mmCIF file of C-alpha atoms in Angstrom:
data_model
loop_
_atom_site.group_PDB
_atom_site.id
_atom_site.type_symbol
_atom_site.label_atom_id
_atom_site.label_comp_id
_atom_site.label_asym_id
_atom_site.label_seq_id
_atom_site.Cartn_x
_atom_site.Cartn_y
_atom_site.Cartn_z
ATOM 1 C CA MET F 1 20.005 19.269 -33.191
ATOM 2 C CA VAL F 2 17.027 17.645 -31.492
ATOM 3 C CA ILE F 3 17.683 17.961 -27.783
ATOM 4 C CA LYS F 4 17.063 14.274 -27.117
ATOM 5 C CA GLU F 5 19.970 13.367 -29.436
ATOM 6 C CA LYS F 6 22.453 14.794 -26.908
ATOM 7 C CA TYR F 7 21.698 11.935 -24.550
ATOM 8 C CA SER F 8 22.052 8.171 -24.444
ATOM 9 C CA GLN F 9 18.808 6.230 -23.924
ATOM 10 C CA GLU F 10 19.719 5.653 -20.268
ATOM 11 C CA GLU F 11 20.378 9.372 -19.757
ATOM 12 C CA TRP F 12 17.138 10.337 -21.477
ATOM 13 C CA ASP F 13 15.201 7.841 -19.362
ATOM 14 C CA LEU F 14 16.668 9.498 -16.258
ATOM 15 C CA ILE F 15 15.823 12.996 -17.467
ATOM 16 C CA SER F 16 12.319 12.090 -18.609
ATOM 17 C CA SER F 17 11.387 10.040 -15.513
ATOM 18 C CA THR F 18 12.723 12.393 -12.835
ATOM 19 C CA PRO F 19 9.809 14.884 -12.964
ATOM 20 C CA LEU F 20 7.300 12.111 -12.215
ATOM 21 C CA LEU F 21 9.592 10.730 -9.543
ATOM 22 C CA VAL F 22 9.969 14.133 -7.863
ATOM 23 C CA GLY F 23 6.187 14.480 -7.630
ATOM 24 C CA ALA F 24 5.766 10.917 -6.367
ATOM 25 C CA GLY F 25 8.507 11.498 -3.825
ATOM 26 C CA MET F 26 6.834 14.639 -2.543
ATOM 27 C CA SER F 27 3.616 12.649 -2.137
ATOM 28 C CA ALA F 28 5.560 10.089 -0.114
ATOM 29 C CA ALA F 29 7.215 12.754 2.067
ATOM 30 C CA ALA F 30 4.072 13.192 4.194
ATOM 31 C CA ASN F 31 0.843 11.232 4.449
ATOM 32 C CA SER F 32 -2.038 13.110 2.841
ATOM 33 C CA GLY F 33 -4.650 10.360 3.014
ATOM 34 C CA ILE F 34 -6.521 8.972 0.036
ATOM 35 C CA MET F 35 -8.076 12.216 -1.179
ATOM 36 C CA GLY F 36 -4.868 14.151 -0.613
ATOM 37 C CA THR F 37 -2.842 11.585 -2.517
ATOM 38 C CA MET F 38 -5.267 11.868 -5.432
ATOM 39 C CA LYS F 39 -4.937 15.680 -5.384
ATOM 40 C CA GLU F 40 -1.155 15.362 -5.301
ATOM 41 C CA ALA F 41 -1.127 12.922 -8.229
ATOM 42 C CA LEU F 42 -3.294 15.319 -10.244
ATOM 43 C CA ALA F 43 -1.051 18.268 -9.356
ATOM 44 C CA ASN F 44 1.985 16.227 -10.403
ATOM 45 C CA THR F 45 0.489 15.395 -13.791
ATOM 46 C CA GLN F 46 -0.778 18.926 -14.438
ATOM 47 C CA THR F 47 2.516 20.540 -13.483
ATOM 48 C CA MET F 48 4.493 18.078 -15.588
ATOM 49 C CA LEU F 49 2.316 18.577 -18.654
ATOM 50 C CA GLY F 50 2.295 22.348 -18.123
ATOM 51 C CA GLY F 51 6.084 22.530 -18.047
ATOM 52 C CA GLY F 52 6.339 23.642 -21.660
ATOM 53 C CA ASP F 53 3.889 26.474 -21.017
ATOM 54 C CA GLU F 54 5.694 27.560 -17.870
ATOM 55 C CA PHE F 55 9.188 27.291 -19.394
ATOM 56 C CA PRO F 56 8.549 28.141 -23.073
ATOM 57 C CA ASP F 57 12.208 28.970 -23.747
ATOM 58 C CA SER F 58 13.503 25.604 -22.522
ATOM 59 C CA GLN F 59 13.846 23.013 -25.269
ATOM 60 C CA LEU F 60 14.558 20.359 -22.650
ATOM 61 C CA VAL F 61 11.463 21.038 -20.545
ATOM 62 C CA ILE F 62 9.317 21.229 -23.679
ATOM 63 C CA ALA F 63 10.699 17.885 -24.917
ATOM 64 C CA VAL F 64 10.101 16.120 -21.601
ATOM 65 C CA ALA F 65 6.728 17.783 -20.935
ATOM 66 C CA LYS F 66 5.429 17.224 -24.465
ATOM 67 C CA LYS F 67 1.711 16.636 -24.300
ATOM 68 C CA PRO F 68 0.541 13.265 -25.618
ATOM 69 C CA GLU F 69 -0.792 13.335 -29.156
ATOM 70 C CA SER F 70 -3.551 10.823 -28.472
ATOM 71 C CA MET F 71 -5.078 8.761 -25.690
ATOM 72 C CA ALA F 72 -3.047 5.776 -26.879
ATOM 73 C CA ASP F 73 0.132 7.879 -26.694
ATOM 74 C CA ALA F 74 -0.796 9.022 -23.172
ATOM 75 C CA ARG F 75 -1.372 5.433 -22.053
ATOM 76 C CA GLN F 76 1.916 4.293 -23.563
ATOM 77 C CA ARG F 77 3.881 7.101 -21.938
ATOM 78 C CA ALA F 78 2.257 6.417 -18.573
ATOM 79 C CA ALA F 79 3.044 2.713 -18.908
ATOM 80 C CA ASP F 80 6.655 3.480 -19.864
ATOM 81 C CA GLN F 81 7.096 5.821 -16.919
ATOM 82 C CA ARG F 82 5.546 3.310 -14.502
ATOM 83 C CA ALA F 83 7.873 0.631 -15.847
ATOM 84 C CA GLN F 84 10.931 2.891 -15.400
ATOM 85 C CA LEU F 85 9.890 3.772 -11.856
ATOM 86 C CA THR F 86 9.122 0.152 -10.980
ATOM 87 C CA GLU F 87 12.485 -0.941 -12.384
ATOM 88 C CA GLN F 88 14.338 1.664 -10.321
ATOM 89 C CA MET F 89 12.435 0.714 -7.179
ATOM 90 C CA LYS F 90 13.073 -2.997 -7.675
ATOM 91 C CA ALA F 91 16.765 -2.409 -8.361
ATOM 92 C CA ARG F 92 17.047 -0.659 -4.993
ATOM 93 C CA ASP F 93 14.594 -2.971 -3.197
ATOM 94 C CA ILE F 94 12.485 -0.008 -2.104
ATOM 95 C CA SER F 95 9.769 -0.870 0.371
ATOM 96 C CA LYS F 96 9.551 2.242 2.589
ATOM 97 C CA PRO F 97 8.789 5.890 1.836
ATOM 98 C CA GLU F 98 12.208 6.963 3.166
ATOM 99 C CA GLU F 99 13.886 4.726 0.587
ATOM 100 C CA MET F 100 11.755 6.299 -2.139
ATOM 101 C CA LEU F 101 12.876 9.753 -1.021
ATOM 102 C CA GLU F 102 16.524 8.634 -1.205
ATOM 103 C CA LEU F 103 15.942 7.461 -4.798
ATOM 104 C CA VAL F 104 14.474 10.867 -5.720
ATOM 105 C CA ILE F 105 17.428 12.712 -4.203
ATOM 106 C CA ASP F 106 19.919 10.392 -5.933
ATOM 107 C CA ASN F 107 18.193 10.912 -9.291
ATOM 108 C CA CYS F 108 18.173 14.684 -8.770
ATOM 109 C CA ARG F 109 21.927 14.591 -8.149
ATOM 110 C CA LYS F 110 22.487 12.498 -11.278
ATOM 111 C CA VAL F 111 20.291 14.772 -13.383
ATOM 112 C CA SER F 112 22.059 17.852 -12.052
ATOM 113 C CA PHE F 113 25.464 16.441 -12.924
ATOM 114 C CA LEU F 114 24.273 15.365 -16.378
ATOM 115 C CA LEU F 115 22.697 18.735 -17.187
ATOM 116 C CA ASN F 116 25.713 20.647 -15.938
ATOM 117 C CA GLU F 117 27.807 18.528 -18.291
ATOM 118 C CA LYS F 118 25.608 18.614 -21.413
ATOM 119 C CA GLU F 119 23.491 21.772 -21.293
ATOM 120 C CA ASP F 120 24.170 25.470 -21.064
ATOM 121 C CA ALA F 121 23.466 27.111 -17.714
ATOM 122 C CA THR F 122 20.126 28.601 -18.795
ATOM 123 C CA GLU F 123 18.743 25.294 -20.034
ATOM 124 C CA ALA F 124 19.955 23.406 -16.957
ATOM 125 C CA GLN F 125 18.484 26.069 -14.654
ATOM 126 C CA ALA F 126 15.083 25.903 -16.354
ATOM 127 C CA TYR F 127 14.832 22.116 -16.003
ATOM 128 C CA LYS F 128 15.971 22.204 -12.371
ATOM 129 C CA SER F 129 13.512 25.014 -11.595
ATOM 130 C CA TRP F 130 10.769 22.961 -13.212
ATOM 131 C CA LEU F 131 11.550 20.041 -10.887
ATOM 132 C CA VAL F 132 11.386 22.334 -7.852
ATOM 133 C CA ASN F 133 8.103 23.752 -9.163
ATOM 134 C CA ILE F 134 6.640 20.253 -9.502
ATOM 135 C CA ALA F 135 7.624 19.392 -5.925
ATOM 136 C CA ASP F 136 6.240 22.679 -4.601
ATOM 137 C CA LYS F 137 2.893 22.371 -6.383
ATOM 138 C CA VAL F 138 2.451 18.754 -5.284
ATOM 139 C CA ALA F 139 3.252 19.698 -1.680
ATOM 140 C CA ASN F 140 0.762 22.570 -1.732
ATOM 141 C CA SER F 141 -2.056 20.639 -3.407
ATOM 142 C CA ALA F 142 -3.259 18.757 -0.310
ATOM 143 C CA SER F 143 -3.169 19.070 3.468
ATOM 144 C CA GLU F 144 -1.408 16.682 5.807
ATOM 145 C CA GLY F 145 -2.693 15.779 9.245
ATOM 146 C CA GLY F 146 -6.328 16.751 8.773
ATOM 147 C CA PHE F 147 -9.463 14.619 8.694
ATOM 148 C CA LEU F 148 -11.384 13.993 5.464
ATOM 149 C CA GLY F 149 -9.664 16.934 3.820
ATOM 150 C CA PHE F 150 -10.375 19.391 6.629
ATOM 151 C CA GLY F 151 -7.727 20.990 8.793
ATOM 152 C CA GLY F 152 -4.141 19.921 8.722
ATOM 153 C CA THR F 153 -1.116 21.643 7.284
ATOM 154 C CA LYS F 154 -0.916 22.670 3.632
ATOM 155 C CA PHE F 155 2.877 22.409 3.398
ATOM 156 C CA SER F 156 4.209 20.161 6.157
ATOM 157 C CA GLU F 157 7.644 20.294 7.758
ATOM 158 C CA GLU F 158 8.458 16.928 6.135
ATOM 159 C CA GLU F 159 7.620 18.366 2.734
ATOM 160 C CA LYS F 160 9.662 21.511 3.390
ATOM 161 C CA THR F 161 12.637 19.390 4.420
ATOM 162 C CA PHE F 162 12.288 17.200 1.338
ATOM 163 C CA LEU F 163 11.993 20.242 -0.957
ATOM 164 C CA ASP F 164 15.184 21.650 0.562
ATOM 165 C CA GLN F 165 16.928 18.308 -0.070
ATOM 166 C CA ILE F 166 15.794 18.389 -3.705
ATOM 167 C CA LYS F 167 17.179 21.924 -4.109
ATOM 168 C CA VAL F 168 20.524 20.909 -2.612
ATOM 169 C CA ALA F 169 20.697 17.795 -4.816
ATOM 170 C CA LEU F 170 20.042 19.953 -7.879
ATOM 171 C CA GLY F 171 22.665 22.466 -6.840
ATOM 172 C CA LEU F 172 20.139 25.261 -6.366
ATOM 173 C CA ASP F 173 20.014 27.778 -3.578
ATOM 174 C CA GLU F 174 16.952 28.745 -1.547
ATOM 175 C CA ALA F 175 16.079 31.593 -3.930
ATOM 176 C CA VAL F 176 14.582 29.320 -6.601
#
């Protein structure tokens, strides 16, 4: 069975959009400035696309992290993900970073429930660990509170708090 066939389109949209959302949420957790935000966006993309390499035994991570086959495919996937994110943000009338963080946490809870219902424990754990890994790598990719990329804190208290909230929402303990 192709793993995607286990899910309705709405469920698959949730599963496939949550990694991007987790990275975007971590970027919103603390202000990194323009250069920092660019570094975080790059870290988000790299970690998402590298998911299949990092979790080679997870059919779910491989399916979601599948590398685009062409530039046109990459553009289409990016457009689809932006549209999903925009739709979710409009539905919740999100205008502040805190509201974005709430959306991420809500989606993590939904994904956790869905995976616990439809996947075996190993598969669910791999996907959840991948989400935590995305958040961690985005948080550590840029400093907050510095000037022009100098100084500041690599992993701010706001980011640590948000990462802990993601772990709780996914039903993971601190040992991930």
